[in-house]
Short mmCIF file of C-alpha atoms in Angstrom, two decimals:
data_model
loop_
_atom_site.label_atom_id
_atom_site.label_comp_id
_atom_site.label_asym_id
_atom_site.label_seq_id
_atom_site.Cartn_x
_atom_site.Cartn_y
_atom_site.Cartn_z
CA MET A 28 -6.38 -23.99 21.73
CA ASN A 29 -4.08 -21.32 20.38
CA PHE A 30 -0.69 -22.24 18.91
CA PHE A 31 0.88 -18.86 19.61
CA LYS A 32 1.12 -17.36 23.02
CA LYS A 33 1.97 -13.69 23.09
CA GLN A 34 5.67 -13.54 23.79
CA LYS A 35 8.78 -11.74 22.59
CA LYS A 36 9.21 -13.96 19.52
CA GLU A 37 7.40 -12.88 16.39
CA ASN A 38 4.40 -15.05 15.57
CA ILE A 39 3.99 -15.63 11.84
CA ILE A 40 1.34 -17.53 9.88
CA ILE A 41 1.99 -18.55 6.30
CA ILE A 42 -0.91 -19.75 4.18
CA GLY A 43 0.30 -21.87 1.27
CA CYS A 44 3.19 -24.29 1.44
CA GLY A 45 4.40 -24.15 -2.14
CA LYS A 46 8.04 -23.43 -2.93
CA PHE A 47 7.77 -19.82 -1.74
CA GLY A 48 5.79 -20.55 1.43
CA ALA A 49 7.99 -23.51 2.39
CA ALA A 50 11.23 -21.57 1.84
CA LEU A 51 9.89 -18.60 3.80
CA ALA A 52 8.72 -20.85 6.66
CA THR A 53 12.10 -22.51 6.87
CA ILE A 54 14.02 -19.22 6.90
CA LEU A 55 11.77 -17.72 9.58
CA SER A 56 11.92 -20.89 11.69
CA GLU A 57 15.73 -20.82 11.51
CA GLN A 58 15.55 -17.19 12.71
CA ASN A 59 13.80 -18.47 15.84
CA LYS A 60 10.36 -17.10 14.92
CA ASN A 61 7.15 -18.91 15.86
CA VAL A 62 5.84 -20.11 12.51
CA ALA A 63 2.64 -21.89 11.54
CA VAL A 64 2.12 -23.02 7.94
CA ILE A 65 -1.36 -23.84 6.63
CA ASP A 66 -2.02 -25.68 3.39
CA ILE A 67 -5.06 -27.48 2.07
CA ASP A 68 -2.88 -30.33 0.77
CA GLU A 69 -0.98 -32.37 3.36
CA LYS A 70 1.56 -33.41 0.70
CA ALA A 71 2.67 -29.78 0.38
CA PHE A 72 4.42 -30.00 3.75
CA SER A 73 7.01 -32.31 2.18
CA LYS A 74 8.54 -29.12 0.71
CA LEU A 75 9.48 -27.92 4.20
CA SER A 76 13.10 -28.31 5.24
CA PRO A 77 13.91 -31.00 7.79
CA TYR A 78 15.11 -28.08 9.94
CA TYR A 79 11.66 -26.45 10.03
CA GLU A 80 10.49 -26.38 13.66
CA GLY A 81 7.10 -24.75 13.34
CA LEU A 82 3.57 -26.04 13.11
CA SER A 83 2.10 -27.54 9.92
CA ILE A 84 -1.69 -27.43 9.70
CA GLU A 85 -3.70 -29.08 6.96
CA GLY A 86 -6.79 -27.09 6.10
CA ASP A 87 -8.43 -24.17 4.37
CA GLY A 88 -6.62 -20.88 5.01
CA THR A 89 -9.90 -18.96 4.75
CA ASP A 90 -11.45 -20.91 7.64
CA ILE A 91 -11.70 -18.53 10.62
CA ASP A 92 -11.74 -21.38 13.16
CA LEU A 93 -8.60 -22.86 11.62
CA LEU A 94 -6.88 -19.47 11.62
CA THR A 95 -7.86 -19.05 15.27
CA PHE A 96 -6.36 -22.46 16.06
CA ALA A 97 -3.20 -21.47 14.17
CA GLY A 98 -2.82 -18.41 16.41
CA ALA A 99 -4.15 -15.56 14.27
CA LYS A 100 -5.30 -13.69 17.38
CA ASN A 101 -1.66 -13.35 18.45
CA ALA A 102 -0.01 -13.24 15.04
CA ASP A 103 2.33 -10.39 14.21
CA ILE A 104 2.53 -11.21 10.52
CA LEU A 105 0.38 -13.21 8.11
CA VAL A 106 1.59 -14.16 4.64
CA ALA A 107 -0.95 -15.31 2.05
CA SER A 108 1.06 -17.26 -0.51
CA THR A 109 -1.32 -19.67 -2.19
CA ASN A 110 -1.32 -19.99 -5.97
CA ASP A 111 -4.75 -18.34 -6.20
CA ASP A 112 -4.95 -14.54 -6.15
CA ASP A 113 -8.61 -14.50 -5.10
CA ILE A 114 -7.93 -16.79 -2.14
CA ASN A 115 -4.96 -14.65 -1.14
CA ILE A 116 -7.13 -11.53 -1.27
CA THR A 117 -9.77 -13.23 0.90
CA ILE A 118 -7.18 -14.42 3.42
CA ALA A 119 -5.64 -10.95 3.59
CA GLN A 120 -9.04 -9.35 4.24
CA ILE A 121 -9.81 -11.87 7.00
CA ALA A 122 -6.40 -11.27 8.59
CA LYS A 123 -6.93 -7.50 8.65
CA GLN A 124 -10.65 -7.23 9.37
CA VAL A 125 -11.33 -10.22 11.63
CA PHE A 126 -8.02 -10.62 13.46
CA GLY A 127 -6.52 -7.13 13.18
CA ILE A 128 -3.10 -8.45 12.18
CA ASN A 129 -0.81 -5.47 11.62
CA LYS A 130 1.46 -6.86 8.91
CA VAL A 131 -0.36 -8.70 6.16
CA ILE A 132 1.63 -9.62 3.09
CA THR A 133 0.25 -11.40 0.07
CA ARG A 134 1.63 -12.72 -3.17
CA ILE A 135 -0.41 -11.82 -6.21
CA TYR A 136 0.21 -12.84 -9.80
CA ASP A 137 -2.36 -10.70 -11.65
CA THR A 138 -1.19 -7.10 -11.44
CA SER A 139 -4.72 -5.84 -12.15
CA LYS A 140 -5.90 -7.37 -8.85
CA GLN A 141 -3.53 -5.21 -6.84
CA ILE A 142 -6.25 -2.55 -6.84
CA ALA A 143 -7.96 -4.60 -4.13
CA TYR A 144 -5.13 -3.72 -1.74
CA ASN A 145 -4.97 0.04 -2.29
CA ASP A 146 -7.04 1.02 0.75
CA MET A 147 -6.51 -2.04 2.93
CA ASP A 148 -3.01 -1.52 4.40
CA ILE A 149 -1.92 -4.84 2.88
CA VAL A 150 1.45 -5.29 1.21
CA SER A 151 1.39 -7.23 -2.03
CA ILE A 152 4.31 -8.94 -3.69
CA CYS A 153 3.95 -9.52 -7.41
CA PRO A 154 6.48 -11.88 -9.02
CA VAL A 155 5.93 -10.22 -12.43
CA ILE A 156 6.75 -6.75 -11.11
CA LEU A 157 9.71 -8.06 -9.09
CA SER A 158 11.08 -9.80 -12.18
CA VAL A 159 10.70 -6.69 -14.35
CA ASN A 160 12.37 -4.54 -11.70
CA GLU A 161 15.24 -6.99 -11.38
CA PHE A 162 15.64 -7.13 -15.17
CA GLU A 163 15.85 -3.35 -15.30
CA ARG A 164 18.42 -3.34 -12.51
CA ILE A 165 20.59 -5.97 -14.21
CA ALA A 166 20.20 -5.09 -17.88
CA LEU A 167 19.95 -1.31 -17.91
CA ASN A 168 22.60 1.15 -16.89
CA LYS A 169 21.83 4.33 -14.99
CA GLU A 170 20.91 6.25 -18.14
CA GLY A 171 18.29 3.64 -19.04
CA GLU A 172 20.25 2.25 -21.98
CA LEU A 173 20.91 -1.43 -22.46
CA LEU A 174 24.37 -2.47 -21.35
#
């Protein structure tokens, strides 16, 4: 069985249903995207909004059979958003190399691990870097001096 059928809607898989994954799943579902969320802990799905209309799958996001069931063969985007950088790196590699998913986005906490993505055509989001960039935007004026 394959959750996603190739159609005009974007098919998106999110691995990790923490605060970030749950919020992202809800937003995308409200935008009428086909969304499947995978988390190893069934209790994590309680973070999803009551308005979430996608699929919730309990299981290991590195399991190729589970990803196949979730629709990875027809996915347009995969987001690896677990709390473990190494798992996110593994999921991203599987998404690219096994399923050929064009847009693979992963959250990574350890900036030194971003090297793993340099030659893989994988976009990484690092909360530390985002926070520093936002601080600079808010606190520094155009000349780089504190306001």
